[in-house]
Amino acid sequence: MAVLVTGGAGYIGSHMVLALVDAGHEEVVVLDDLSTGFDWALPPEVRLVVGDVADQALVTETILRHRIDAVAHFAARIVVPDSVADPLGYYLANTVKTRALIETAARTGVKHFIFSSTAAVYGEPTVVPVPETLETNPINPYGRSKLMSEWMLADAAAAHGFSYGILRYFNVAGADPRGRTGQSTPNATHLIKVATQAALGQRSHLEVFGTDYPTRDGSCLRDYIQVSDLAEAHMVVLNHLRGGGESLTLNCGYGRGYSVLEVVEVVKRISGRDFEVRLSPRRPGDPAQIIAGADRIRNELGWVPKHDDLDAIVAQAFAWEDSLAKRNRR
Ligand SMILES: NC(=O)c1ccc[n+]([C@@H]2O[C@H](COP(=O)([O-])OP(=O)(O)OC[C@H]3O[C@@H](n4cnc5c(N)ncnc54)[C@H](O)[C@@H]3O)[C@@H](O)[C@H]2O)c1
Ligand SMILES: O=c1ccn([C@@H]2O[C@H](COP(=O)(O)OP(=O)(O)O[C@H]3O[C@H](CO)[C@@H](O)[C@H](O)[C@H]3O)[C@@H](O)[C@H]2O)c(=O)[nH]1
């Protein structure tokens, strides 16, 4: 048995690769075009195929050569405002290319397909915490590009007899607790990453986008899930599918939210550094609060998170950002 991890050189994919390698009994092959990923994020025993998920000849050859039985598909473009500026680019990268990959997987007899989806498929949820059964209503092209992929995957699995796991991630944060990988894209827009960069003096200030939301302090609430816990959720789903379990769609979060202002305070306290915070207007497209209804994955698959602690998540992110700065100075 061998797993193909697309986007395995990226932030979340590289944590999945470590989870597979740490589990110890698995051949792991990464397919990545290195558009936002880094070959150095991979342990040496993992084979990296540099290429595009939509290159059907390359993917067919890779799947057959390594006898891949499961694909974990992380490769995507992920920045919501970019998707608003370049919707056709996002539908190509996330929907059209995912269609090509699903087709190749189906044709080559892959048995299980795990897909990185997002809480963005819910849009501005009418119920908080959000259960998986809530009607999807994405409000930007990124969310729509992912929801279309969910639909394609479910239809193709029914027609071609493979099983799937769709994981809808909430806000992913933190880094490998052993410091082996983390979020390395320099222009990331995620709150915790940006705040640690401000704490390290790499940014002059942090902007808080909106303080007039109907929340406890006026800033947006998000459910921050630690990235190794998320990788472990994929491991649980992989084992479930390999054990003959049914296809499923699962939220991945902890079921509680922190406000932007609370996160900023934690970053200041944990880093021991002060930085300028500017209260700015709302960022277009931000829902006021998005928190996972997180019971299904715990109850049905027995997933037990180990890192549900915002202080620890921020400490990992800060340590990783600091190590990146040192790496770039060398
Ligand atoms: N980061 C989050 O908070 C978050 C939240 C919800 C969902 N997700 C999803 O998780 C997945 C991984 O996100 P990430 O944060 O690790 O992003 P990332 O940009 O760090 O990783 C994406 C990886 O895919 C590779 N890639 C992109 N297009 C490719 C292609 N056509 N062929 C081959 N490789 C390609 C990139 O080089 C990169 O290594 C994405 O599908 C994203 O939509 C992320
Ligand atoms: O410099 C910043 C960056 C962010 N925020 C706010 O912080 C919150 C979180 O923002 P961010 O970290 O950019 O994440 P989201 O916009 O919530 O989106 C993330 O989480 C979604 C799932 O909830 C995923 O679909 C997306 O891919 C992922 O980027 C939002 O209220 C932002 O307005 C700021 O105030 N200042």
Tab-separated table of C-alpha atoms and ligand atoms in Angstrom:
chain	number	residue	atom	x	y	z
A	1	MET	CA	0.000	0.000	0.000
A	2	ALA	CA	1.258	3.447	-0.871
A	3	VAL	CA	-0.185	6.928	-0.599
A	4	LEU	CA	0.129	9.693	-3.164
A	5	VAL	CA	0.078	13.094	-1.454
A	6	THR	CA	-0.569	15.913	-3.909
A	7	GLY	CA	0.610	19.276	-2.620
A	8	GLY	CA	2.768	17.377	-0.115
A	9	ALA	CA	5.489	20.032	-0.236
A	10	GLY	CA	3.024	22.664	1.008
A	11	TYR	CA	1.986	23.670	4.504
A	12	ILE	CA	-0.665	21.107	5.419
A	13	GLY	CA	0.480	18.433	2.958
A	14	SER	CA	3.977	18.353	4.473
A	15	HIS	CA	2.436	17.642	7.903
A	16	MET	CA	0.445	14.795	6.333
A	17	VAL	CA	3.669	13.414	4.878
A	18	LEU	CA	5.256	13.489	8.344
A	19	ALA	CA	2.216	11.777	9.868
A	20	LEU	CA	2.490	8.989	7.271
A	21	VAL	CA	6.245	8.644	7.713
A	22	ASP	CA	5.939	8.710	11.512
A	23	ALA	CA	3.322	5.934	11.291
A	24	GLY	CA	6.166	3.943	9.785
A	25	HIS	CA	4.650	1.370	7.466
A	26	GLU	CA	3.927	3.275	4.387
A	27	GLU	CA	5.466	4.242	1.068
A	28	VAL	CA	4.752	7.941	0.560
A	29	VAL	CA	4.993	9.648	-2.817
A	30	VAL	CA	4.511	13.409	-3.173
A	31	LEU	CA	3.326	15.078	-6.355
A	32	ASP	CA	3.885	18.825	-6.238
A	33	ASP	CA	4.621	21.526	-8.812
A	34	LEU	CA	6.444	23.570	-6.129
A	35	SER	CA	4.397	26.664	-7.011
A	36	THR	CA	3.963	27.455	-3.301
A	37	GLY	CA	5.655	24.408	-1.764
A	38	PHE	CA	9.292	23.616	-0.928
A	39	ASP	CA	11.240	20.437	-1.588
A	40	TRP	CA	13.145	20.951	1.680
A	41	ALA	CA	9.871	20.535	3.578
A	42	LEU	CA	10.015	16.794	2.820
A	43	PRO	CA	11.953	14.132	4.717
A	44	PRO	CA	14.658	12.477	2.587
A	45	GLU	CA	12.978	9.061	2.410
A	46	VAL	CA	9.944	10.497	0.615
A	47	ARG	CA	9.936	10.482	-3.176
A	48	LEU	CA	9.025	13.831	-4.750
A	49	VAL	CA	7.603	13.896	-8.263
A	50	VAL	CA	7.666	17.482	-9.512
A	51	GLY	CA	4.673	18.042	-11.757
A	52	ASP	CA	1.056	19.016	-12.146
A	53	VAL	CA	-1.903	17.044	-10.776
A	54	ALA	CA	-3.618	17.468	-14.146
A	55	ASP	CA	-0.763	15.834	-16.077
A	56	GLN	CA	-2.591	12.563	-16.612
A	57	ALA	CA	0.338	10.725	-18.208
A	58	LEU	CA	2.642	11.616	-15.300
A	59	VAL	CA	0.041	10.817	-12.648
A	60	THR	CA	-0.901	7.509	-14.288
A	61	GLU	CA	2.742	6.470	-14.437
A	62	THR	CA	3.300	7.513	-10.802
A	63	ILE	CA	0.224	5.662	-9.498
A	64	LEU	CA	1.007	2.453	-11.355
A	65	ARG	CA	4.730	2.447	-10.614
A	66	HIS	CA	4.225	2.902	-6.860
A	67	ARG	CA	1.026	0.827	-6.598
A	68	ILE	CA	-0.820	3.726	-5.029
A	69	ASP	CA	-4.030	2.623	-3.292
A	70	ALA	CA	-4.933	6.023	-1.784
A	71	VAL	CA	-4.628	9.629	-2.917
A	72	ALA	CA	-4.657	12.545	-0.458
A	73	HIS	CA	-5.276	15.626	-2.572
A	74	PHE	CA	-4.006	18.860	-0.991
A	75	ALA	CA	-2.738	20.697	-4.085
A	76	ALA	CA	-4.719	23.876	-4.702
A	77	ARG	CA	-4.665	27.638	-4.811
A	78	ILE	CA	-5.903	28.854	-1.459
A	79	VAL	CA	-6.128	32.645	-1.130
A	80	VAL	CA	-9.743	33.837	-0.968
A	81	PRO	CA	-9.192	37.436	-2.227
A	82	ASP	CA	-7.073	36.104	-5.134
A	83	SER	CA	-9.988	33.874	-6.070
A	84	VAL	CA	-12.233	36.939	-6.285
A	85	ALA	CA	-9.716	38.707	-8.556
A	86	ASP	CA	-8.979	35.610	-10.666
A	87	PRO	CA	-11.996	33.279	-10.510
A	88	LEU	CA	-11.238	31.460	-13.749
A	89	GLY	CA	-7.700	30.789	-12.553
A	90	TYR	CA	-9.131	29.282	-9.360
A	91	TYR	CA	-11.726	27.185	-11.154
A	92	LEU	CA	-8.921	25.852	-13.354
A	93	ALA	CA	-6.474	25.172	-10.507
A	94	ASN	CA	-8.974	23.766	-8.024
A	95	THR	CA	-11.887	22.355	-10.021
A	96	VAL	CA	-10.714	21.492	-13.532
A	97	LYS	CA	-7.410	20.024	-12.320
A	98	THR	CA	-9.140	18.098	-9.536
A	99	ARG	CA	-11.469	16.641	-12.151
A	100	ALA	CA	-8.438	15.436	-14.143
A	101	LEU	CA	-6.885	13.918	-11.017
A	102	ILE	CA	-10.089	12.134	-9.992
A	103	GLU	CA	-10.384	10.743	-13.523
A	104	THR	CA	-6.802	9.450	-13.458
A	105	ALA	CA	-7.330	7.937	-10.013
A	106	ALA	CA	-10.525	6.214	-11.136
A	107	ARG	CA	-8.935	4.866	-14.328
A	108	THR	CA	-5.900	3.493	-12.523
A	109	GLY	CA	-7.989	1.749	-9.861
A	110	VAL	CA	-7.138	3.913	-6.840
A	111	LYS	CA	-9.349	2.683	-4.008
A	112	HIS	CA	-9.527	5.712	-1.705
A	113	PHE	CA	-9.450	9.464	-2.269
A	114	ILE	CA	-9.118	12.034	0.525
A	115	PHE	CA	-9.899	15.612	-0.415
A	116	SER	CA	-8.926	18.893	1.286
A	117	SER	CA	-12.087	20.946	1.419
A	118	THR	CA	-12.826	24.006	3.483
A	119	ALA	CA	-15.246	25.669	5.854
A	120	ALA	CA	-15.586	28.242	3.063
A	121	VAL	CA	-18.193	25.916	1.485
A	122	TYR	CA	-20.602	27.064	4.234
A	123	GLY	CA	-20.251	30.763	3.408
A	124	GLU	CA	-21.885	32.921	6.073
A	125	PRO	CA	-23.354	30.107	8.193
A	126	THR	CA	-26.840	30.501	9.636
A	127	VAL	CA	-26.046	28.074	12.477
A	128	VAL	CA	-22.967	28.172	14.750
A	129	PRO	CA	-21.307	25.723	15.411
A	130	VAL	CA	-21.810	24.538	11.842
A	131	PRO	CA	-22.865	20.894	11.391
A	132	GLU	CA	-21.830	19.001	8.246
A	133	THR	CA	-25.506	18.736	7.363
A	134	LEU	CA	-25.932	22.495	7.014
A	135	GLU	CA	-26.718	23.545	3.483
A	136	THR	CA	-23.603	24.742	1.685
A	137	ASN	CA	-23.612	28.289	0.369
A	138	PRO	CA	-20.100	29.466	-0.528
A	139	ILE	CA	-19.732	33.210	-0.979
A	140	ASN	CA	-16.513	33.364	-2.989
A	141	PRO	CA	-14.956	31.553	-5.979
A	142	TYR	CA	-12.485	29.698	-3.727
A	143	GLY	CA	-15.324	28.098	-1.749
A	144	ARG	CA	-17.280	27.339	-4.915
A	145	SER	CA	-14.222	25.807	-6.606
A	146	LYS	CA	-13.918	23.420	-3.646
A	147	LEU	CA	-17.636	22.626	-3.397
A	148	MET	CA	-17.754	21.667	-7.081
A	149	SER	CA	-14.840	19.322	-6.432
A	150	GLU	CA	-16.735	17.736	-3.526
A	151	TRP	CA	-19.676	17.064	-5.844
A	152	MET	CA	-17.492	15.628	-8.608
A	153	LEU	CA	-15.757	13.369	-6.145
A	154	ALA	CA	-18.994	11.988	-4.691
A	155	ASP	CA	-20.473	11.389	-8.157
A	156	ALA	CA	-17.312	9.737	-9.480
A	157	ALA	CA	-16.943	7.533	-6.391
A	158	ALA	CA	-20.513	6.287	-6.812
A	159	ALA	CA	-19.987	5.586	-10.506
A	160	HIS	CA	-16.510	4.035	-10.296
A	161	GLY	CA	-16.572	2.193	-6.991
A	162	PHE	CA	-13.934	3.907	-4.854
A	163	SER	CA	-14.405	5.481	-1.432
A	164	TYR	CA	-13.678	9.044	-0.387
A	165	GLY	CA	-13.185	11.288	2.609
A	166	ILE	CA	-13.971	14.971	2.257
A	167	LEU	CA	-12.411	16.977	5.091
A	168	ARG	CA	-13.656	20.517	5.559
A	169	TYR	CA	-10.896	22.341	7.392
A	170	PHE	CA	-11.603	25.323	9.579
A	171	ASN	CA	-8.662	27.697	10.278
A	172	VAL	CA	-5.455	25.729	10.160
A	173	ALA	CA	-2.566	27.033	12.280
A	174	GLY	CA	0.586	26.108	14.156
A	175	ALA	CA	3.446	23.869	13.047
A	176	ASP	CA	4.983	20.471	13.612
A	177	PRO	CA	5.727	20.376	17.376
A	178	ARG	CA	9.185	18.957	16.560
A	179	GLY	CA	9.923	21.922	14.285
A	180	ARG	CA	10.369	19.874	11.092
A	181	THR	CA	7.910	21.846	8.948
A	182	GLY	CA	5.511	24.765	9.144
A	183	GLN	CA	3.804	27.410	7.059
A	184	SER	CA	6.550	28.721	4.805
A	185	THR	CA	4.879	30.734	2.030
A	186	PRO	CA	6.273	34.262	2.435
A	187	ASN	CA	3.132	36.148	1.409
A	188	ALA	CA	0.638	34.182	3.500
A	189	THR	CA	-2.390	36.152	4.654
A	190	HIS	CA	-3.438	33.972	7.595
A	191	LEU	CA	-3.918	35.812	10.871
A	192	ILE	CA	-1.591	33.826	13.152
A	193	LYS	CA	1.194	33.780	10.566
A	194	VAL	CA	0.888	37.527	9.928
A	195	ALA	CA	0.790	38.282	13.671
A	196	THR	CA	3.950	36.253	14.356
A	197	GLN	CA	5.670	38.122	11.502
A	198	ALA	CA	4.648	41.404	13.153
A	199	ALA	CA	5.980	40.128	16.498
A	200	LEU	CA	9.315	39.351	14.811
A	201	GLY	CA	9.473	42.866	13.351
A	202	GLN	CA	9.070	41.597	9.771
A	203	ARG	CA	5.931	43.709	9.410
A	204	SER	CA	5.517	47.224	10.724
A	205	HIS	CA	2.047	46.505	12.134
A	206	LEU	CA	-0.945	44.186	12.099
A	207	GLU	CA	-4.334	45.256	10.782
A	208	VAL	CA	-7.476	43.946	12.485
A	209	PHE	CA	-10.092	43.750	9.754
A	210	GLY	CA	-13.363	44.835	11.368
A	211	THR	CA	-14.272	45.562	14.986
A	212	ASP	CA	-18.005	46.096	14.446
A	213	TYR	CA	-19.111	42.494	13.975
A	214	PRO	CA	-21.900	41.110	16.207
A	215	THR	CA	-19.399	39.137	18.337
A	216	ARG	CA	-18.200	39.420	21.950
A	217	ASP	CA	-15.527	42.033	21.141
A	218	GLY	CA	-16.568	43.090	17.632
A	219	SER	CA	-13.858	41.151	15.777
A	220	CYS	CA	-14.400	37.896	13.841
A	221	LEU	CA	-14.472	34.500	15.561
A	222	ARG	CA	-12.623	31.533	14.054
A	223	ASP	CA	-11.976	27.912	15.039
A	224	TYR	CA	-8.173	27.405	14.879
A	225	ILE	CA	-7.163	23.762	14.400
A	226	GLN	CA	-3.539	22.735	14.922
A	227	VAL	CA	-2.022	21.364	11.731
A	228	SER	CA	-0.632	18.064	13.133
A	229	ASP	CA	-4.041	17.318	14.661
A	230	LEU	CA	-5.474	17.927	11.199
A	231	ALA	CA	-2.932	15.551	9.629
A	232	GLU	CA	-3.923	12.963	12.243
A	233	ALA	CA	-7.565	13.413	11.207
A	234	HIS	CA	-6.505	12.390	7.687
A	235	MET	CA	-4.753	9.315	9.099
A	236	VAL	CA	-7.933	8.309	10.918
A	237	VAL	CA	-9.953	8.767	7.734
A	238	LEU	CA	-7.402	6.810	5.683
A	239	ASN	CA	-7.557	3.891	8.123
A	240	HIS	CA	-11.344	4.037	8.109
A	241	LEU	CA	-11.524	3.884	4.308
A	242	ARG	CA	-8.895	1.148	4.050
A	243	GLY	CA	-10.826	-0.836	6.628
A	244	GLY	CA	-13.843	-0.839	4.314
A	245	GLY	CA	-15.577	2.132	5.920
A	246	GLU	CA	-18.079	4.238	4.028
A	247	SER	CA	-17.291	7.493	2.284
A	248	LEU	CA	-17.805	10.523	4.480
A	249	THR	CA	-17.712	14.301	4.751
A	250	LEU	CA	-16.290	15.697	7.986
A	251	ASN	CA	-15.669	19.062	9.582
A	252	CYS	CA	-12.177	19.465	11.007
A	253	GLY	CA	-12.085	21.932	13.868
A	254	TYR	CA	-12.274	21.956	17.667
A	255	GLY	CA	-15.755	23.404	18.046
A	256	ARG	CA	-14.864	26.702	19.722
A	257	GLY	CA	-13.874	30.122	18.457
A	258	TYR	CA	-11.351	32.830	19.281
A	259	SER	CA	-11.718	36.428	18.192
A	260	VAL	CA	-9.088	38.217	16.133
A	261	LEU	CA	-8.334	40.526	19.074
A	262	GLU	CA	-7.938	37.533	21.412
A	263	VAL	CA	-5.504	35.899	18.984
A	264	VAL	CA	-3.461	39.099	18.773
A	265	GLU	CA	-3.199	39.240	22.565
A	266	VAL	CA	-2.041	35.609	22.715
A	267	VAL	CA	0.628	36.279	20.076
A	268	LYS	CA	1.914	39.269	22.060
A	269	ARG	CA	1.961	37.347	25.326
A	270	ILE	CA	3.540	34.157	23.979
A	271	SER	CA	6.163	35.958	21.881
A	272	GLY	CA	6.889	38.508	24.583
A	273	ARG	CA	6.926	41.165	21.846
A	274	ASP	CA	4.666	44.152	21.388
A	275	PHE	CA	3.686	45.431	17.939
A	276	GLU	CA	1.389	48.036	16.491
A	277	VAL	CA	-2.209	46.965	15.920
A	278	ARG	CA	-4.392	49.065	13.614
A	279	LEU	CA	-8.136	48.733	13.784
A	280	SER	CA	-9.201	48.704	10.118
A	281	PRO	CA	-12.446	48.339	8.169
A	282	ARG	CA	-13.902	44.924	7.463
A	283	ARG	CA	-12.191	42.774	4.831
A	284	PRO	CA	-14.702	41.905	2.073
A	285	GLY	CA	-16.048	38.357	2.214
A	286	ASP	CA	-15.266	37.619	5.888
A	287	PRO	CA	-18.063	35.846	7.786
A	288	ALA	CA	-18.511	37.169	11.369
A	289	GLN	CA	-18.039	33.764	12.913
A	290	ILE	CA	-17.308	30.293	11.663
A	291	ILE	CA	-16.944	27.501	14.191
A	292	ALA	CA	-16.998	23.776	13.494
A	293	GLY	CA	-19.648	21.412	14.678
A	294	ALA	CA	-16.850	18.947	15.425
A	295	ASP	CA	-18.600	15.932	16.944
A	296	ARG	CA	-18.873	13.662	13.930
A	297	ILE	CA	-15.170	12.945	13.424
A	298	ARG	CA	-14.698	12.344	17.169
A	299	ASN	CA	-17.767	10.160	17.604
A	300	GLU	CA	-17.648	8.167	14.380
A	301	LEU	CA	-13.893	7.788	13.894
A	302	GLY	CA	-12.503	8.294	17.392
A	303	TRP	CA	-10.254	11.216	16.434
A	304	VAL	CA	-8.732	12.705	19.591
A	305	PRO	CA	-6.904	16.014	19.117
A	306	LYS	CA	-3.636	16.424	21.022
A	307	HIS	CA	-2.931	20.113	20.456
A	308	ASP	CA	-6.197	21.921	21.230
A	309	ASP	CA	-4.445	24.817	22.969
A	310	LEU	CA	-4.140	28.257	21.369
A	311	ASP	CA	-1.049	29.158	23.418
A	312	ALA	CA	0.772	26.080	22.100
A	313	ILE	CA	-0.410	26.696	18.531
A	314	VAL	CA	0.890	30.268	18.652
A	315	ALA	CA	4.182	29.145	20.246
A	316	GLN	CA	4.716	26.643	17.401
A	317	ALA	CA	3.880	29.248	14.746
A	318	PHE	CA	6.219	31.776	16.344
A	319	ALA	CA	9.078	29.262	16.630
A	320	TRP	CA	8.618	28.240	12.990
A	321	GLU	CA	8.537	31.849	11.764
A	322	ASP	CA	11.693	32.581	13.743
A	323	SER	CA	13.443	29.539	12.249
A	324	LEU	CA	12.384	30.607	8.730
A	325	ALA	CA	13.868	34.057	9.308
A	326	LYS	CA	17.146	32.469	10.425
A	327	ARG	CA	17.123	30.107	7.423
A	328	ASN	CA	16.617	33.050	5.044
A	329	ARG	CA	19.495	34.997	6.647
A	330	ARG	CA	21.909	32.111	6.093
B	1	LIG	N1	-4.428	26.745	5.092
B	1	LIG	C1	-5.704	26.730	5.475
B	1	LIG	O1	-6.087	27.375	6.456
B	1	LIG	C2	-6.705	25.898	4.710
B	1	LIG	C3	-8.039	25.928	5.138
B	1	LIG	C4	-8.975	25.147	4.446
B	1	LIG	C5	-8.573	24.329	3.386
B	1	LIG	N2	-7.269	24.329	2.990
B	1	LIG	C6	-6.883	23.458	1.864
B	1	LIG	O2	-5.754	22.673	2.245
B	1	LIG	C7	-4.964	22.382	1.097
B	1	LIG	C8	-3.505	22.693	1.384
B	1	LIG	O3	-3.388	24.076	1.697
B	1	LIG	P1	-2.036	24.695	2.268
B	1	LIG	O4	-2.394	25.740	3.264
B	1	LIG	O5	-1.116	23.616	2.664
B	1	LIG	O6	-1.486	25.443	0.975
B	1	LIG	P2	-0.021	25.472	0.314
B	1	LIG	O7	-0.060	26.528	-0.744
B	1	LIG	O8	1.030	25.557	1.363
B	1	LIG	O9	0.097	24.029	-0.351
B	1	LIG	C9	-0.411	23.722	-1.638
B	1	LIG	C10	0.632	22.833	-2.311
B	1	LIG	O10	0.121	22.394	-3.577
B	1	LIG	C11	1.105	22.594	-4.578
B	1	LIG	N3	0.356	22.771	-5.840
B	1	LIG	C12	-0.513	23.758	-6.152
B	1	LIG	N4	-1.050	23.543	-7.351
B	1	LIG	C13	-0.531	22.379	-7.834
B	1	LIG	C14	-0.728	21.600	-9.008
B	1	LIG	N5	-1.558	21.997	-9.980
B	1	LIG	N6	-0.050	20.444	-9.150
B	1	LIG	C15	0.824	20.030	-8.186
B	1	LIG	N7	1.037	20.720	-7.036
B	1	LIG	C16	0.370	21.872	-6.863
B	1	LIG	C17	1.898	23.793	-4.125
B	1	LIG	O11	3.203	23.881	-4.672
B	1	LIG	C18	1.944	23.563	-2.604
B	1	LIG	O12	3.039	22.751	-2.234
B	1	LIG	C19	-5.571	23.182	-0.063
B	1	LIG	O13	-6.365	22.302	-0.839
B	1	LIG	C20	-6.436	24.208	0.637
B	1	LIG	O14	-7.520	24.617	-0.156
B	1	LIG	C21	-6.319	25.097	3.620
B	2	LIG	O1	-3.853	40.466	8.847
B	2	LIG	C1	-4.939	39.965	9.166
B	2	LIG	C2	-5.333	38.665	8.718
B	2	LIG	C3	-6.584	38.190	9.090
B	2	LIG	N1	-7.409	38.931	9.872
B	2	LIG	C4	-8.721	38.387	10.273
B	2	LIG	O2	-8.506	37.150	10.917
B	2	LIG	C5	-9.584	36.250	10.643
B	2	LIG	C6	-9.008	34.985	10.047
B	2	LIG	O3	-8.491	35.293	8.762
B	2	LIG	P1	-7.530	34.322	7.938
B	2	LIG	O4	-6.455	33.827	8.830
B	2	LIG	O5	-7.131	35.047	6.682
B	2	LIG	O6	-8.450	33.078	7.603
B	2	LIG	P2	-9.917	33.021	6.949
B	2	LIG	O7	-10.194	34.169	6.082
B	2	LIG	O8	-10.868	32.759	8.076
B	2	LIG	O9	-9.782	31.760	5.986
B	2	LIG	C7	-9.068	30.577	6.347
B	2	LIG	O10	-9.938	29.637	6.859
B	2	LIG	C8	-10.913	29.200	5.924
B	2	LIG	C9	-11.801	28.223	6.604
B	2	LIG	O11	-12.476	28.831	7.663
B	2	LIG	C10	-10.217	28.562	4.739
B	2	LIG	O12	-11.174	28.188	3.788
B	2	LIG	C11	-9.254	29.526	4.103
B	2	LIG	O13	-8.526	28.845	3.097
B	2	LIG	C12	-8.313	30.035	5.143
B	2	LIG	O14	-7.518	31.066	4.582
B	2	LIG	C13	-10.524	37.008	9.697
B	2	LIG	O15	-11.536	37.589	10.454
B	2	LIG	C14	-9.640	38.116	9.102
B	2	LIG	O16	-10.346	39.274	8.747
B	2	LIG	C15	-7.035	40.186	10.319
B	2	LIG	O17	-7.783	40.863	11.009
B	2	LIG	N2	-5.806	40.666	9.949
